[in-house]
Coordinates of C-alpha atoms in Angstrom, one line a residue:
X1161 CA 0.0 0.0 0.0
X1162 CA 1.4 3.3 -0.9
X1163 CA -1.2 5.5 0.4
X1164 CA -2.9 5.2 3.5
X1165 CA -6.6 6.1 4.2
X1166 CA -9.6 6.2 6.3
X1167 CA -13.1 4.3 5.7
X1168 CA -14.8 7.4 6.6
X1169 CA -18.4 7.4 8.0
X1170 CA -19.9 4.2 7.5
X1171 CA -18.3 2.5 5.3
X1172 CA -16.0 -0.1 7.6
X1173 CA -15.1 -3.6 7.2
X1174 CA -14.5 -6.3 8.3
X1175 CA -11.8 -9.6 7.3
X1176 CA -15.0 -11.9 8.3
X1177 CA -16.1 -13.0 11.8
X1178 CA -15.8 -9.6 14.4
X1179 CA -12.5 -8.6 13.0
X1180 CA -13.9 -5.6 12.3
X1181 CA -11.3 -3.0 10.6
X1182 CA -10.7 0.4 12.2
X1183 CA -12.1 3.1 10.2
X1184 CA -8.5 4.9 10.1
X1185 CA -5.1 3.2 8.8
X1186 CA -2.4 3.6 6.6
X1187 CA 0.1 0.1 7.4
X1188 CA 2.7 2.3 7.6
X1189 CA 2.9 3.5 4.2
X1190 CA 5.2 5.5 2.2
X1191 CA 3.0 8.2 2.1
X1192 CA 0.7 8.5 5.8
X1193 CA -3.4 8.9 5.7
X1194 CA -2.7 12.1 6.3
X1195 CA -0.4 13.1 3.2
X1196 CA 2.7 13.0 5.3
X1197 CA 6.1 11.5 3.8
X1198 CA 7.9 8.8 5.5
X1199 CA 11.1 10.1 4.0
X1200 CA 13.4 6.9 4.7
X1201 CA 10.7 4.4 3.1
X1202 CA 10.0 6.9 0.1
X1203 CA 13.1 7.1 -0.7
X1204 CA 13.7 3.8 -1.1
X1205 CA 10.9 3.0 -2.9
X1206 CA 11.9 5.8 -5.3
X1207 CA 16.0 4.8 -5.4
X1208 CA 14.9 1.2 -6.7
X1209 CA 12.7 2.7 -9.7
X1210 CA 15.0 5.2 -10.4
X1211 CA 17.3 2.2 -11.3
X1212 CA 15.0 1.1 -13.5
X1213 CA 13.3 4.4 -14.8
X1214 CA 15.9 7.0 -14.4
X1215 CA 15.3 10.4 -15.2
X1216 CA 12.5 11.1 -12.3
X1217 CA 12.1 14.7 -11.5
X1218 CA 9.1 14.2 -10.0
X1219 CA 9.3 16.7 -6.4
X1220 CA 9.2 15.1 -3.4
X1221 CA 5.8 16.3 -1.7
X1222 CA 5.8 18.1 1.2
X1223 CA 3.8 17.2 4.7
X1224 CA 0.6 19.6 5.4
X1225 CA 0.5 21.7 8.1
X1226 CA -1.2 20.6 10.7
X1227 CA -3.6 22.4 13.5
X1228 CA -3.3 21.4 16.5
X1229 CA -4.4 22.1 20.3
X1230 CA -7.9 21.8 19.9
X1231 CA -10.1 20.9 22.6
X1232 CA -13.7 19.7 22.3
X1233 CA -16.2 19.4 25.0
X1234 CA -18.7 17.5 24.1
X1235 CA -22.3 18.1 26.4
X1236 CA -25.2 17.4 24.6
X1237 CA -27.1 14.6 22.5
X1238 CA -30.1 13.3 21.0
X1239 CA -30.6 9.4 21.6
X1240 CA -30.9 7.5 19.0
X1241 CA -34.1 6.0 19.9
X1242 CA -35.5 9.1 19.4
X1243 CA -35.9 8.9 16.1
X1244 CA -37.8 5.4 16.5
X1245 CA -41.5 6.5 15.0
X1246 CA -43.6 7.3 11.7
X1247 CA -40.9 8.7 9.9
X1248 CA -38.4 5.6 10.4
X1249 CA -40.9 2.9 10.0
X1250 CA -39.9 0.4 8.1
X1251 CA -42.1 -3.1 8.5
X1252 CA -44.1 -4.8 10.7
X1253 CA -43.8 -8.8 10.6
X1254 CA -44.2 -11.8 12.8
X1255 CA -40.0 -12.6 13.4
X1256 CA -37.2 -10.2 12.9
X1257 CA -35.8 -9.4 9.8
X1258 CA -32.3 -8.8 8.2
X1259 CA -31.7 -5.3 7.4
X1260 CA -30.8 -6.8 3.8
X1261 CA -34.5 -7.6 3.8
X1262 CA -35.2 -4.4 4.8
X1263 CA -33.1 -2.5 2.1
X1264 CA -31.0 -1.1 4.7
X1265 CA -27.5 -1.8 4.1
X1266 CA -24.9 0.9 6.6
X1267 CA -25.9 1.9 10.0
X1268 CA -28.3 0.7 12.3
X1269 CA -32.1 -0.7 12.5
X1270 CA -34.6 -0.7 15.6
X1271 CA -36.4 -4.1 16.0
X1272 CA -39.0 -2.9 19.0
X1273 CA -42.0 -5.1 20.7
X1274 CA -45.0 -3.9 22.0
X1275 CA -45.2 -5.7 25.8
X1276 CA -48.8 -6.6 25.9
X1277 CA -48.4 -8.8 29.3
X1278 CA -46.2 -7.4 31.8
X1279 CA -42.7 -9.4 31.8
X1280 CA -41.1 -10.1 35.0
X1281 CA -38.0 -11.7 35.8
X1282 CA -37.7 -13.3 32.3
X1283 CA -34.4 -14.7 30.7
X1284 CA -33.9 -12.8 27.2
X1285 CA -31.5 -13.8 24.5
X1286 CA -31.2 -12.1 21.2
X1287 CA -29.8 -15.0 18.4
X1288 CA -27.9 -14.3 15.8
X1289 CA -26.3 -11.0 16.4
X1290 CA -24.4 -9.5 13.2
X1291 CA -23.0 -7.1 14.6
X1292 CA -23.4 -5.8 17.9
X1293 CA -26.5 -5.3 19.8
X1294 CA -27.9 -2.6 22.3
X1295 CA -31.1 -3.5 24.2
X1296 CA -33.1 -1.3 25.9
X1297 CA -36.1 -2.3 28.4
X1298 CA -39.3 0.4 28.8
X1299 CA -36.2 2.6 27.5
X1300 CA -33.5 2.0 29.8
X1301 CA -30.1 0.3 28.5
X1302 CA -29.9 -2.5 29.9
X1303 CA -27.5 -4.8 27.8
X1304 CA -24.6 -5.4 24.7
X1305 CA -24.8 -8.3 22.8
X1306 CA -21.9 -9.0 20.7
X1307 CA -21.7 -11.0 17.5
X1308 CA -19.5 -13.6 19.3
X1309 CA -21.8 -14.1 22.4
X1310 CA -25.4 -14.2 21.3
X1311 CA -25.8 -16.9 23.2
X1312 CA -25.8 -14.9 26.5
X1313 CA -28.7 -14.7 28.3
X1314 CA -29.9 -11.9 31.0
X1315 CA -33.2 -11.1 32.7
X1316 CA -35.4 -8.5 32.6
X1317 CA -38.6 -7.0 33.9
X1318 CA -40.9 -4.7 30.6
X1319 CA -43.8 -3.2 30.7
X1320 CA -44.0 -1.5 27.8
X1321 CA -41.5 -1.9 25.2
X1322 CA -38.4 -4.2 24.1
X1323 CA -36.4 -2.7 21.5
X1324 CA -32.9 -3.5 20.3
X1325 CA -30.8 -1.2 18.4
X1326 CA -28.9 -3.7 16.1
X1327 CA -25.5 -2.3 14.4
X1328 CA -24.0 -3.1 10.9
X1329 CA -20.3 -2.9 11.8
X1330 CA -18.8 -3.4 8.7
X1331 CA -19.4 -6.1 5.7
X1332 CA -16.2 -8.3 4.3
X1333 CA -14.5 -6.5 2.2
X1334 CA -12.5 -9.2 -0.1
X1335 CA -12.6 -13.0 -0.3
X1336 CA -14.9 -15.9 -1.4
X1337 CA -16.7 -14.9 1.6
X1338 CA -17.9 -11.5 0.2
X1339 CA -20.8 -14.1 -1.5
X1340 CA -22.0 -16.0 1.7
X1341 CA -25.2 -14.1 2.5
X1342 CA -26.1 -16.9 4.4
X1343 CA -24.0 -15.9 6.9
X1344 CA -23.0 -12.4 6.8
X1345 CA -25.9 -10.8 6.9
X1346 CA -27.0 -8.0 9.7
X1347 CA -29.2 -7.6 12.4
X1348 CA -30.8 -10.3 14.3
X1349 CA -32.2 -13.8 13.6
X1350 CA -34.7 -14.4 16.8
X1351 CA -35.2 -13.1 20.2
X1352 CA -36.2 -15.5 23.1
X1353 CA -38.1 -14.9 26.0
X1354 CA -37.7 -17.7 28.3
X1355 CA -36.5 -19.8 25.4
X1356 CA -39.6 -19.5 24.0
X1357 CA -39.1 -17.5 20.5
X1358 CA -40.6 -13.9 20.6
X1359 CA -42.8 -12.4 18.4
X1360 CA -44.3 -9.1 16.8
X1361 CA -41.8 -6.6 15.7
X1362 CA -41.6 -3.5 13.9
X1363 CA -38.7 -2.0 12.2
X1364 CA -36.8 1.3 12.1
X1365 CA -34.3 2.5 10.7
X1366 CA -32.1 4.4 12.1
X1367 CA -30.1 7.3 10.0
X1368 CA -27.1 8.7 12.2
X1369 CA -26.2 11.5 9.7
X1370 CA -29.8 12.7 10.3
X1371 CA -29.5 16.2 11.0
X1372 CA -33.2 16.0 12.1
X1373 CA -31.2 13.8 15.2
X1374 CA -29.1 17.2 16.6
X1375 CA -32.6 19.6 16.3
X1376 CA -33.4 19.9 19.6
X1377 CA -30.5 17.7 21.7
X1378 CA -31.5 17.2 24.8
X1379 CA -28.5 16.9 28.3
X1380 CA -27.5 13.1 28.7
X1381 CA -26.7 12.6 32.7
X1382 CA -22.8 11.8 32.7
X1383 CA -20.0 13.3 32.1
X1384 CA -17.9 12.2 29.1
X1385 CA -14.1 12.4 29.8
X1386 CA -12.3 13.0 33.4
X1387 CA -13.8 9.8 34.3
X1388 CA -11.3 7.3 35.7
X1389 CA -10.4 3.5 35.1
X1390 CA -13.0 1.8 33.2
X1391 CA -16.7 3.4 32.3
X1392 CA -19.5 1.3 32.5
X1393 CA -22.1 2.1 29.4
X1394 CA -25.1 2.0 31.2
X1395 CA -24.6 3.8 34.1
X1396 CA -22.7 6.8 31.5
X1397 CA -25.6 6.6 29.0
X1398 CA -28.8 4.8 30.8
X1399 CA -30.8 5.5 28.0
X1400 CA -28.9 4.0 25.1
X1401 CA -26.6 5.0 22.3
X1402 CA -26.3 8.7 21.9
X1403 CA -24.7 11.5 19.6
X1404 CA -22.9 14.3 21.5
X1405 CA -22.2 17.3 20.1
X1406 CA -19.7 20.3 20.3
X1407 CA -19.0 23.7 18.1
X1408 CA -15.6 24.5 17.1
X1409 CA -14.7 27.7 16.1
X1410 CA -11.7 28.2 13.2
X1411 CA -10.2 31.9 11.9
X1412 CA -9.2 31.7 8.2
X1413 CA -5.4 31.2 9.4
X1414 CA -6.4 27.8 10.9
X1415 CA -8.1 26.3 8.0
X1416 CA -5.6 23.4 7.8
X1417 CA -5.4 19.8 8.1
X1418 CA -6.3 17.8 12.2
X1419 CA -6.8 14.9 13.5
X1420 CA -9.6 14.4 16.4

């Protein structure tokens, strides 16, 4: 690779399984993701094919400036769920289905139930997980389900609604696999309640880059950085996946290249 680059917004991989890519990379290339030249591998590069096609005159480009020294502080969000309604409704239908089936192919989907008999003390599992899984009970976060463990089990107590936002995370991006629908689809294949399998869903989807999502963003209780060691999800967001927001401020002078 000569170049390095980033999968920017949605558009991630994954070499199959959850090996999912990170969005940013560059394998230590030649030339860095962000223009940048790593002089001694360059130059190496470009001594061997001189050898071969002498008479290069090509100028060796020069590294962008950079900004740095910014600092963002991030305070308010709109939850995901709320875009869950009219406007995202996508199907109603006895079992789950794939987003595939759904025509939605980046991003996420909202499978929600309608608790008609209150549920208490149940064991849940969501099956077939592709790729990651956030469930919320009468709209409190209560659990992550991973691709590799949808076989985990865990209780809860609804009243009202079950709804599970369901993550695409990135589809293969070379190989025979590419072809296996079968098996690298996303979203879910069943939910169990008490190993019985649940019914009655509806659909959503669920559009990130929405700018209908930032409108009217509401203060999520939490704070998002100075918090030591480890941070548990739930307790920093109890109601679910958000999207925080900040405002950053540039003179003409600064217009240049950063990294966040």
């Amino acid at each position: 690779m000569w170049h390095g680059g980033t999968n920017f917004g949605l558009s991630s991989g994954t070499q199959g399984g959850n090996n999912f890519n990170p969005s940013s990379y560059d394998y230590d290339a030649p030339q860095s993701e962000c223009g940048d030249v790593r002089l001694d591998k360059y130059w190496a590069i470009r001594n061997v094919t001189e050898k071969h096609f002498p008479g290069n005159k090509m100028p060796v480009p020069r590294d962008s400036k950079k900004l740095g020294g910014i600092t963002l502080n991030p305070h308010q969000s709109g939850l995901l769920t709320d875009q869950i309604g009219p406007d995202s409704f996508l199907l109603f239908s006895f079992l789950p289905h794939k987003m595939e089936e759904l025509g939605v192919f980046e991003g996420m989907v909202a499978y929600q139930h309608e608790v008609k008999t209150p549920l208490e003390g149940v064991s849940m599992s969501v099956l077939g997980v592709h790729d990651r899984a956030y469930v919320l009970v009468d709209g409190t976060f209560v659990q992550v389900v991973k691709r590799e463990e949808d076989t985990v089990s865990f209780t809860i107590t609804a009243y009202k609604t079950i709804t599970i936002l369901v993550e695409n995370m990135g589809y293969i991006n070379y190989g025979r696999h590419m072809k296996d629908y079968a098996t690298q689809y996303k979203g879910i294949r069943n939910v169990t309640i008490n190993k019985s399998v649940w019914t009655q869903w509806s659909h959503y989807k669920i559009d990130v880059r929405n700018p209908q999502l930032f409108d009217k963003p509401r203060e999520i209780p939490g704070r998002v950085h100075g918090m030591p060691g480890k941070v548990n999800g739930k307790q920093l967001l109890p109601n679910g996946p958000a999207v925080y927001t900040d405002t950053v401020n540039l003179e003409r002078g600064q217009l240049m290249d950063t990294f966040i």
